[in-house]
Coordinates of C-alpha atoms in Angstrom, one line a residue:
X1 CA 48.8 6.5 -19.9
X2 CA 47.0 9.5 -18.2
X3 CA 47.9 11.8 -21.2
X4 CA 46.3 9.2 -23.8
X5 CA 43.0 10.0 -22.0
X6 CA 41.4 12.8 -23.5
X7 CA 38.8 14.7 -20.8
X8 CA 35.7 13.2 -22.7
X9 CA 36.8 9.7 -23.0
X10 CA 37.5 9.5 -19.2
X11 CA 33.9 11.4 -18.2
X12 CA 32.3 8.6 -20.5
X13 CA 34.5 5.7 -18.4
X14 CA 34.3 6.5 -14.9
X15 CA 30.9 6.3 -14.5
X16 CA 30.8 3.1 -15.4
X17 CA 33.4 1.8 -12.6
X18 CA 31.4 0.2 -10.0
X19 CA 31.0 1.5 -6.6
X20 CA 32.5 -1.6 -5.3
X21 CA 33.3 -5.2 -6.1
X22 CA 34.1 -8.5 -4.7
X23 CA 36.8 -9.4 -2.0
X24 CA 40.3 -10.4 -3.8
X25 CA 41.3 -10.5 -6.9
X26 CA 39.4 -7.0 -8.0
X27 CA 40.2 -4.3 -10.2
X28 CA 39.9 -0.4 -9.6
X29 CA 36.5 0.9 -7.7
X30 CA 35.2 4.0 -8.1
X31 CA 36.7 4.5 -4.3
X32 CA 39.8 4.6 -5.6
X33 CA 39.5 7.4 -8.4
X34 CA 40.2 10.1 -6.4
X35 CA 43.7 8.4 -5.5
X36 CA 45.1 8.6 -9.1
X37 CA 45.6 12.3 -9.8
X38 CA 43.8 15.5 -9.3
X39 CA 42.2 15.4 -12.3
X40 CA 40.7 12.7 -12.3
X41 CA 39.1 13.2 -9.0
X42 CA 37.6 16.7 -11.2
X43 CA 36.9 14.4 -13.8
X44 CA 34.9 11.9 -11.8
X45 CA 33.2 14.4 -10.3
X46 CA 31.9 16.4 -13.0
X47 CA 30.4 12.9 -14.5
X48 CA 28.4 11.9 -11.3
X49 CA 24.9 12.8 -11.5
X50 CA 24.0 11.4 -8.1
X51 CA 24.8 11.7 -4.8
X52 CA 24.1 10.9 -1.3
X53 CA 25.5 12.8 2.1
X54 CA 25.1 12.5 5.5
X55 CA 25.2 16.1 7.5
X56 CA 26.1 17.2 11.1
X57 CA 23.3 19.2 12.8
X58 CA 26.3 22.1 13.1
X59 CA 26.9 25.6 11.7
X60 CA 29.8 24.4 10.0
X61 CA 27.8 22.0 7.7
X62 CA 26.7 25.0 5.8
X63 CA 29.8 26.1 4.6
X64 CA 31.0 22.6 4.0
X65 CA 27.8 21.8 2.3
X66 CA 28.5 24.5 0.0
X67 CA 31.4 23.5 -0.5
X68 CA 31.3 20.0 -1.5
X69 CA 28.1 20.4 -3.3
X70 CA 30.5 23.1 -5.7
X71 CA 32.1 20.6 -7.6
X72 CA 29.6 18.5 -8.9
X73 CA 27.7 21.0 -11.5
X74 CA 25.8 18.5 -12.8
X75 CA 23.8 16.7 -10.3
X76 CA 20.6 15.6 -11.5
X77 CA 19.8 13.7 -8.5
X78 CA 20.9 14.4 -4.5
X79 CA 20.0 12.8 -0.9
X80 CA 20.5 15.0 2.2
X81 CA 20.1 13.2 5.5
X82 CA 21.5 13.7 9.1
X83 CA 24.7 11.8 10.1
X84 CA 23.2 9.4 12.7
X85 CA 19.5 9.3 11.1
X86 CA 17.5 6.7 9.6
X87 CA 16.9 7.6 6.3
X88 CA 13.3 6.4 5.8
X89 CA 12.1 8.3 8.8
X90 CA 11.9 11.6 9.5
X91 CA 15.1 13.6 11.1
X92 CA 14.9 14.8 14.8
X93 CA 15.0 18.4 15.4
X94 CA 18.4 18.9 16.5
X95 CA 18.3 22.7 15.4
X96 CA 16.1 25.9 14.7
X97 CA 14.3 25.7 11.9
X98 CA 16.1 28.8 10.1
X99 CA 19.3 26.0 9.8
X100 CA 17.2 23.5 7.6
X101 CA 15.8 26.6 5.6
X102 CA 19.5 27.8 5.0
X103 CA 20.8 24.4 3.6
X104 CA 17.6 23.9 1.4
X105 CA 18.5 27.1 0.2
X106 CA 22.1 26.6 -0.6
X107 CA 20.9 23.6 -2.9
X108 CA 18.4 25.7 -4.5
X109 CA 21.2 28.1 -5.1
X110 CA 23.8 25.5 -6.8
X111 CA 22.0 22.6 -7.9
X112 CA 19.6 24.2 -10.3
X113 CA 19.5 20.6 -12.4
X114 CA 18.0 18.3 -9.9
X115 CA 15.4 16.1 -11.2
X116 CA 15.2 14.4 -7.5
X117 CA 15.8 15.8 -4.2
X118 CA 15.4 14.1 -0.7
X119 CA 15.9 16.4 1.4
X120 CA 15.7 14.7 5.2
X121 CA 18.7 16.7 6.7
X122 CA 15.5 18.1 9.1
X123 CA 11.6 19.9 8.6
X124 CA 11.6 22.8 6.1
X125 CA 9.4 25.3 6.2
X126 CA 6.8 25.6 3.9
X127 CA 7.9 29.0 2.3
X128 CA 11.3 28.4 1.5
X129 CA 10.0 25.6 -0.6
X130 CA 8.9 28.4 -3.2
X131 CA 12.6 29.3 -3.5
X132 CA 13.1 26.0 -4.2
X133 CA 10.5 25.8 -7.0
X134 CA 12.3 29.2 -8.7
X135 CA 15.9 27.6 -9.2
X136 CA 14.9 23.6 -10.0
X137 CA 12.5 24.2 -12.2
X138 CA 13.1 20.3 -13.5
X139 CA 12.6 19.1 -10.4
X140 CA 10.0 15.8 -11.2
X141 CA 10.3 13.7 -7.8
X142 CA 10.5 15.6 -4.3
X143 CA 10.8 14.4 -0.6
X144 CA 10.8 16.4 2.4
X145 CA 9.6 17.1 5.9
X146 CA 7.2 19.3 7.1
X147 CA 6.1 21.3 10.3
X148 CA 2.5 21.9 11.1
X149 CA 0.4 23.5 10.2
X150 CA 0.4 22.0 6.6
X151 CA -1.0 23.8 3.4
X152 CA 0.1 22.3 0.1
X153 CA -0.4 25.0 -2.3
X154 CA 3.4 25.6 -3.0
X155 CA 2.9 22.3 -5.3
X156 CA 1.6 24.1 -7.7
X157 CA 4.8 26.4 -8.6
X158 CA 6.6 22.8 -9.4
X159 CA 5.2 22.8 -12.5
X160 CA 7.0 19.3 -13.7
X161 CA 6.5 17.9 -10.1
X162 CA 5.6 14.1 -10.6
X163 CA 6.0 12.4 -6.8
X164 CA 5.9 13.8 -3.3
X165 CA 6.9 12.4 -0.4
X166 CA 5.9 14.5 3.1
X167 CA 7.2 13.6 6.9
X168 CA 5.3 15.6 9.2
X169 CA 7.6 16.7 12.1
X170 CA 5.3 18.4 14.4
X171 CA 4.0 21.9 14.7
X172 CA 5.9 25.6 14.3
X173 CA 4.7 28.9 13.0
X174 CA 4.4 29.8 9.7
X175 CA 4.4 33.2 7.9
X176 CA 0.6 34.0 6.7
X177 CA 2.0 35.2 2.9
X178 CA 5.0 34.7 0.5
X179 CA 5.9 37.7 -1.2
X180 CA 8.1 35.9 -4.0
X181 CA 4.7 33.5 -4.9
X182 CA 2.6 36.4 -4.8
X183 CA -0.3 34.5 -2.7
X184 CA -0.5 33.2 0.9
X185 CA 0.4 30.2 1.6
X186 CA -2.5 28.8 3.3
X187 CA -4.6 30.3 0.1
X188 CA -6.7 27.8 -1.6
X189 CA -5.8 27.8 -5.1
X190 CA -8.2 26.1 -7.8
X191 CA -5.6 24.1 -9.5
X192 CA -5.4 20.5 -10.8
X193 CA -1.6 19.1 -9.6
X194 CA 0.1 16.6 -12.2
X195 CA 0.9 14.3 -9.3
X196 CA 1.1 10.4 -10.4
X197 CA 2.6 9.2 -6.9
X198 CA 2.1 10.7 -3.2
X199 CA 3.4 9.8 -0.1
X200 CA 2.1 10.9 3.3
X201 CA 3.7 10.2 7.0
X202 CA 2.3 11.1 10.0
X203 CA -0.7 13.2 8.3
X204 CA -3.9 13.6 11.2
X205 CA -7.3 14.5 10.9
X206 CA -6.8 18.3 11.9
X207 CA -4.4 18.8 9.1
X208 CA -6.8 20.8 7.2
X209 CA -4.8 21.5 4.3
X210 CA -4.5 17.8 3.5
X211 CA -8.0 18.4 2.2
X212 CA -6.4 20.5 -0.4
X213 CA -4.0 18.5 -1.7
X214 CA -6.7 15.3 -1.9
X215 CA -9.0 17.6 -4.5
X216 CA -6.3 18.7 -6.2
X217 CA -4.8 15.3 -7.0
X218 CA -6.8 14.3 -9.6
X219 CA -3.8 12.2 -11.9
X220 CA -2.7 9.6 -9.0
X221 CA -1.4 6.5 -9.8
X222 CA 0.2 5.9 -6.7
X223 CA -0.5 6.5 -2.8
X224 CA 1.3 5.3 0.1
X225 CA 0.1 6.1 3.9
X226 CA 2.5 5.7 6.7
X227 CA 1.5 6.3 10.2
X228 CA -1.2 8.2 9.8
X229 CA -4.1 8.8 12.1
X230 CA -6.7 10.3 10.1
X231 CA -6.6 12.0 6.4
X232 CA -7.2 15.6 7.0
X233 CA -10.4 17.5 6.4
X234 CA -11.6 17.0 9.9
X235 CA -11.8 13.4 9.8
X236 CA -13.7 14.0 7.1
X237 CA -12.9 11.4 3.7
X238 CA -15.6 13.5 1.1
X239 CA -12.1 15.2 -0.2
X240 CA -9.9 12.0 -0.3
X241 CA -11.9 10.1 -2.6
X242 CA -11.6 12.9 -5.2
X243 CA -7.9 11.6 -6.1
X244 CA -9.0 7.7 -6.2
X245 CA -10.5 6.9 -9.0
X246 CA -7.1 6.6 -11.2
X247 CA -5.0 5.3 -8.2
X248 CA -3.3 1.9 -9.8
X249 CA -1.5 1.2 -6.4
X250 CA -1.9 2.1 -2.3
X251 CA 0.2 0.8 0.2
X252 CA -1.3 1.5 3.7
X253 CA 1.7 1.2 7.1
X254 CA 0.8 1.0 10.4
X255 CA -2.7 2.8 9.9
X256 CA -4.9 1.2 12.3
X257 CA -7.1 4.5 13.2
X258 CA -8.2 5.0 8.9
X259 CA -7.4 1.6 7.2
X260 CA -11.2 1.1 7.4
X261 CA -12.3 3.9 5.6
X262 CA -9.8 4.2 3.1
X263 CA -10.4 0.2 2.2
X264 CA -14.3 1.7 2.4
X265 CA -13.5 4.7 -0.2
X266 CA -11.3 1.8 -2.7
X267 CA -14.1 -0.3 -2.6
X268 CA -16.5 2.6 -3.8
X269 CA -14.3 5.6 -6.0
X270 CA -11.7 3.1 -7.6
X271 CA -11.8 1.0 -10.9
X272 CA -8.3 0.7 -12.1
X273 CA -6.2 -0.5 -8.6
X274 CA -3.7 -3.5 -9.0
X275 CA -1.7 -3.3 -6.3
X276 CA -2.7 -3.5 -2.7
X277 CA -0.2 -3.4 -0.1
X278 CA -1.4 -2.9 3.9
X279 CA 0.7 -3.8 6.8
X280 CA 0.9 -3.6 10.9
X281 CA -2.8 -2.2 11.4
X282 CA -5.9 -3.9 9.8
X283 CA -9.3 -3.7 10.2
X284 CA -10.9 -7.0 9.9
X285 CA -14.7 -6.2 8.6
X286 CA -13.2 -3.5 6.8
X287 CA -10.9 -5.4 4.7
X288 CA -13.5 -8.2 3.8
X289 CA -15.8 -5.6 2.6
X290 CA -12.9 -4.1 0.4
X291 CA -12.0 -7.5 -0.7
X292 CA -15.5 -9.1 -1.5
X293 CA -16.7 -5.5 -3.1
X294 CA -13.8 -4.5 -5.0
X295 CA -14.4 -3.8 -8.5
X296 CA -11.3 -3.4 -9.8
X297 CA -8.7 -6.9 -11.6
X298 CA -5.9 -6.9 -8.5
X299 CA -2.7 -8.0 -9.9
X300 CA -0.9 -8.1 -6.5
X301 CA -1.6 -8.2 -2.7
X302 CA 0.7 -7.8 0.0
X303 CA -0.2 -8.2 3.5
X304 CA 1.6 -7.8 7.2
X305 CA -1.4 -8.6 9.2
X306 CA -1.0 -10.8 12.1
X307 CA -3.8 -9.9 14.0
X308 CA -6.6 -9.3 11.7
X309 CA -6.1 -11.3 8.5
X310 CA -8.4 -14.9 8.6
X311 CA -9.4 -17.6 6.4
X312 CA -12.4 -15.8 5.9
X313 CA -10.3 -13.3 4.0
X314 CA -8.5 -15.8 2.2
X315 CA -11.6 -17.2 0.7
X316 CA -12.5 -14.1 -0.3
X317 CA -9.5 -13.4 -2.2
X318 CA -10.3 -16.9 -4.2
X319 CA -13.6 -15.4 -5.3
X320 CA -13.1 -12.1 -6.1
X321 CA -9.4 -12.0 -7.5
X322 CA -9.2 -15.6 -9.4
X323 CA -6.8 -13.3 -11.7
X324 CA -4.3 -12.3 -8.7
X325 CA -0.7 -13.0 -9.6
X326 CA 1.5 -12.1 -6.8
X327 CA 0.5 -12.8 -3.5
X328 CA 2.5 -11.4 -0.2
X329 CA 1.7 -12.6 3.4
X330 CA 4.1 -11.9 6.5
X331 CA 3.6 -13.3 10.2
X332 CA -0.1 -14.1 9.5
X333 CA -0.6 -16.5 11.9
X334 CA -4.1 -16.7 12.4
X335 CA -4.7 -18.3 8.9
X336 CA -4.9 -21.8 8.8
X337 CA -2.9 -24.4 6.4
X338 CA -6.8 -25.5 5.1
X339 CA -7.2 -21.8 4.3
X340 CA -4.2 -21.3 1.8
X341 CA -5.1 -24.6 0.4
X342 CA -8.2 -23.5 -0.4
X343 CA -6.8 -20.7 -2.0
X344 CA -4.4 -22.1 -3.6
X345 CA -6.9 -23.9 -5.3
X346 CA -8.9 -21.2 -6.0
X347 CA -5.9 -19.4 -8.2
X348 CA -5.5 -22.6 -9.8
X349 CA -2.3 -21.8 -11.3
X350 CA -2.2 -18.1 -11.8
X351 CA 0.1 -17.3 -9.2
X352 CA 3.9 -16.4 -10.6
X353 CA 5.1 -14.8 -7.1
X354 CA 4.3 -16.3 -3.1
X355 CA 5.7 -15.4 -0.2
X356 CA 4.4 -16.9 2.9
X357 CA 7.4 -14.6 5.2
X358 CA 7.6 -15.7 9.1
X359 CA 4.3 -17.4 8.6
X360 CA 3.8 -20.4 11.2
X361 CA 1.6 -22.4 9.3
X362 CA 4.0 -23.4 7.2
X363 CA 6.2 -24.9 9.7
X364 CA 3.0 -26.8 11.7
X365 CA 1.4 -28.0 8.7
X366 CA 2.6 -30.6 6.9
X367 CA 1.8 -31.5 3.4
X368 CA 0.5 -27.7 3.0
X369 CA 3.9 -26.7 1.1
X370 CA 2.8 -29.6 -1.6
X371 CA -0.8 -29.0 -2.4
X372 CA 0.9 -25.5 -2.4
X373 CA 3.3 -26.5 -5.1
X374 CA 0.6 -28.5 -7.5
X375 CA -1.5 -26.1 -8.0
X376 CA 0.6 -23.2 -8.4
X377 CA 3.0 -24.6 -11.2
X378 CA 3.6 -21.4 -12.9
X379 CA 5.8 -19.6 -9.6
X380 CA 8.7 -17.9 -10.6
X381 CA 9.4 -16.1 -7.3
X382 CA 8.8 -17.7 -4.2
X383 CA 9.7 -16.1 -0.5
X384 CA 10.2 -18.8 2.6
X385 CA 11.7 -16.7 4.4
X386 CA 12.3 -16.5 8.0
X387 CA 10.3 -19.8 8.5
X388 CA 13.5 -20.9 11.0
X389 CA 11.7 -24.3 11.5
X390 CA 10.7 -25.2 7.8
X391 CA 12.4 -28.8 7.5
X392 CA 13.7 -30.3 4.0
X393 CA 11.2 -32.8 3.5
X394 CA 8.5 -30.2 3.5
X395 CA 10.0 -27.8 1.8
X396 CA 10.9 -30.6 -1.2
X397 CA 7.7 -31.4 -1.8
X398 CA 6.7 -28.1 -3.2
X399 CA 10.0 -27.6 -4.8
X400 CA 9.1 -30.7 -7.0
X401 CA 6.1 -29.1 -9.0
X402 CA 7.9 -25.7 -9.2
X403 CA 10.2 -25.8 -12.4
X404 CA 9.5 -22.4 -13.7
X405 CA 11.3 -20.5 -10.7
X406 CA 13.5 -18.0 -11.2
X407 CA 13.4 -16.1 -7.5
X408 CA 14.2 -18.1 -4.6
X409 CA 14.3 -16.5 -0.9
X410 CA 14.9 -19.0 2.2
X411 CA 16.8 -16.4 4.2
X412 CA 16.7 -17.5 8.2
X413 CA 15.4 -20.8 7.0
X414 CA 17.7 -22.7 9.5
X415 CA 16.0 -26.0 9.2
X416 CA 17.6 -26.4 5.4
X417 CA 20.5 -28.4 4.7
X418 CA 22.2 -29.7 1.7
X419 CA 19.3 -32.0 0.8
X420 CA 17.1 -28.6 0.0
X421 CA 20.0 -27.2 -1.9
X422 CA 20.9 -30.6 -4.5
X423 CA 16.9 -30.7 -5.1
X424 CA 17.6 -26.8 -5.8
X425 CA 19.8 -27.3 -8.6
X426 CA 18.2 -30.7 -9.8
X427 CA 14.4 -28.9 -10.1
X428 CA 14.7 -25.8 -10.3
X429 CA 17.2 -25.4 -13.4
X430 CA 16.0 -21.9 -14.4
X431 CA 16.9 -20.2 -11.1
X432 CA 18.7 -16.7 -11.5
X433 CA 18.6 -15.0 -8.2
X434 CA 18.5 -17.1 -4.8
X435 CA 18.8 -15.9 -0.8
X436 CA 20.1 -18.2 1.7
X437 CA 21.5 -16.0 4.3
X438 CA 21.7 -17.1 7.7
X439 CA 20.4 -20.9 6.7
X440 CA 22.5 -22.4 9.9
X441 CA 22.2 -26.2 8.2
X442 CA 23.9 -24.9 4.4
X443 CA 27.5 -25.1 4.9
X444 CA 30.3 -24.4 2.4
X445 CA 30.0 -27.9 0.6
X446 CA 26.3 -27.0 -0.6
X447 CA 27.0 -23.4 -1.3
X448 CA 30.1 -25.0 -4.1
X449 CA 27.7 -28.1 -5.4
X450 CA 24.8 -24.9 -6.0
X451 CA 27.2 -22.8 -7.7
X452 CA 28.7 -25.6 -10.1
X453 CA 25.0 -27.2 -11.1
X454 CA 23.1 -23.7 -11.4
X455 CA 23.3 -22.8 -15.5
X456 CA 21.2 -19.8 -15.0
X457 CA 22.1 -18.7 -11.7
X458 CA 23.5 -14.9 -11.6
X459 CA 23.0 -13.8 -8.0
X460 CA 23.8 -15.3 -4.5
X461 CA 23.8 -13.9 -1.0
X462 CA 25.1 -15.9 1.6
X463 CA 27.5 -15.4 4.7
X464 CA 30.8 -14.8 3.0
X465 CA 32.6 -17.8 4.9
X466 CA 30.6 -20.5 3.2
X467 CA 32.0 -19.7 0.2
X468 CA 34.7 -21.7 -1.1
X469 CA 37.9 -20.6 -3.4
X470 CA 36.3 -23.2 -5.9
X471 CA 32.5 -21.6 -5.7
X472 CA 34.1 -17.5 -5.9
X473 CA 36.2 -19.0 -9.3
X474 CA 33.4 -20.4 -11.0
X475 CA 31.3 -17.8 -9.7
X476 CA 33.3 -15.1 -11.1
X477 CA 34.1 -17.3 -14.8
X478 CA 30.0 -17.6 -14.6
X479 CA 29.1 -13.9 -14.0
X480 CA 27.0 -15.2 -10.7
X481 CA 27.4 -12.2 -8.6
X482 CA 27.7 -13.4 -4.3
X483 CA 26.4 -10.6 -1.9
X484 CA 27.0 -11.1 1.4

């Protein structure tokens, strides 16, 4: 059988294997390539564009970096992170700098087709990134991490550079000049980036060179801010609201210090935002000014507030953005079950996606969750999750004026039993993707009745043992994937 497979027929096939798949019976995963024969694991390799590895902080991870990194030639995409690190955060220094220089060198050196590289293994300095910008000269999407001080013209010799992502680790020296570039690095070049998304973590108001890379980034669509004390410049925002004026979406984390003036600089530079996402650090006169002010038609707003967002807010939103169509709120408890109500009538049907995540209210009013439900017919997705005390009754009486849904999250909403799940399947006949993880009071009976009466139904995540033999069969003959 292996000698009926020509090399091209199997590099077309074994991509397509899936990285894993459901308990007993299963098929081959792509796990289990690499048992069949030596070339196949060759094969498989020389197809996979992608890859993800976890490093040791050691001198031996160079070698074996270059090593593994050998035999796959055609990697258009690679993740680098420390073993025992969080991926979305930046690495701790475990070792000099030269060590993080020398690995981002050794992918420079081998994986000249990368289109995306995150490269968290640890802070690079800023020079070698011009190395970098040499050999992957496709290179469209790039994250990294940073030491202070920061200076951002190396961008510019990435000429197909379309999103940046920059950790800032903390402060070590940095050589004045570049001799490969030709220019220093903390030069200020007049240039005009072709950035379209940017994110920044851990950027403060003495990173001068920030200021740089604001003026510079004149084509963003996108801007996310995590944990960020000021914007550069000083403190200073006259260069940060040069790159606003195309921004489309901004998503603001745990910003306390700047939310205000960056909400102030929306408000006043931009005309084409949709998307507004700002969580763990509001500022409450700050945020009704952006909201009562803004300009521009918000599509979507997603907030994590639970301290600073109020009813007074919420009214605002009904005013001003009567076109909103997705609305987020997480653990915003001081908002009141009169205030969503009111908004709810406000939207007056325009709404296709609520979540109202962790959010009290919803367990200590009743009859909110139905005037909910009548005025916002159209829902398809709807997130009630980790509302542990939401009770069926309650939760019924929305589900009754929602036929349209097609995204249904209740994770952690242990109050639910079977009754919630029949009216599920009785209302609801166009859901295709529902969450009920860790809903103590949905056994394995309701999990089965779901599974049989849901015709469009093609994804489930629940604990494993509520699962039935009967519910995985007619799962599998109904192509419902079940995630646990």
């Amino acid at each position: 059988m292996d000698d009926m497979l020509c090399d091209e027929l199997l590099q077309e096939i074994l991509p397509r294997i899936p990285k894993s798949l459901p308990p007993p019976p299963s098929s081959a995963s792509a796990a289990s390539v690499s048992l069949v024969s030596k070339r196949w694991l060759h094969l498989y390799r020389t197809s996979k564009t992608s890859l993800s590895l976890r490093l040791n902080p050691d001198d031996s991870t160079i070698s074996s970096l270059t090593s593994v990194l050998s035999h796959y030639p055609f990697l258009s995409s690679l993740s680098l992170f420390l073993l025992s690190s969080d991926p979305t955060v930046p690495a701790t220094i475990t070792s000099p700098p030269a060590f993080y220089d020398r690995l981002l060198f050794i992918v420079s050196a081998i994986c000249s087709s990368l289109k995306h590289l995150r490269f968290l293994a640890g802070p690079v300095s800023q020079s070698s990134l011009f190395s970098l910008s040499n050999s992957c000269t496709f290179l469209n999407s790039l994250t990294i991490s940073l030491y202070r001080p920061l200076y951002f013209n190396w961008v510019v010799s990435f000429s197909c550079l379309k999103e940046l992502s920059v950790y800032v680790s903390g402060f070590y020296g940095v050589d004045d000049c570049n001799r490969e570039s030709g220019f220093c690095i903390n030069e200020e070049l007049d240039a005009e980036l072709g950035l379209e998304s940017l994110f920044l973590s851990g950027i403060g108001g003495e990173d001068y060179g920030v200021g740089w890379l604001w003026r510079s980034s004149k084509r963003l669509k996108k801007l996310k801010l995590k944990s960020c004390e000021g914007i550069g410049d000083g403190g200073s925002f006259l260069s940060f609201a040069k790159c606003l004026k195309g921004l489309q979406e901004v998503e603001i984390r745990a910003c306390r210090s700047i939310v205000n003036g960056v909400l102030l600089k929306l408000a006043e530079n931009c005309d084409s935002l949709y998307s507004l996402l700002v969580y763990d650090g509001g500022n409450r006169e700050g945020l009704h000014h952006f909201i009562s002010s803004c300009r521009c038609d918000l599509q979507k707003l997603d907030f994590r507030l639970p301290l600073d967002l109020r009813n007074d807010h919420l009214s605002a939103i009904g005013l001003n953005f009567r076109g909103l169509s997705t609305l987020r709120l997480q653990s915003c408890c001081l908002v009141s079950g009169e205030g969503l109500k009111a908004l709810g009538i406000a939207l007056n049907s325009g709404l296709e996606e609520l979540a109202l995540i962790n959010c009290d209210v919803v367990e200590r009013e009743s009859g909110l969750l139905a005037t909910l439900g009548q005025h916002t017919r159209q829902l398809k997705k709807l997130d009630l999750s980790y509302n542990e005390f939401l009770l069926d009754k309650e939760f019924i009486s929305m589900l009754v004026s929602c036929n349209c849904l097609i995204e249904l999250n209740l994770r952690r909403c242990a109050g639910l039993t079977t009754v919630s799940m029949v009216s599920m399947f009785k209302n609801c006949r166009k859901l295709q993707s529902v969450d009920i993880m860790h809903c103590d009071g949905i056994g394995a009976e309701a999990v089965e009745l779901f599974v049989l009466n849901s015709p469009q139904l093609r994804g489930l995540q629940v604990e494993e043992n509520k699962v039935s033999d009967v519910a995985r069969s007619w799962a599998s003959h109904k192509l419902i994937q079940i995630v646990s």
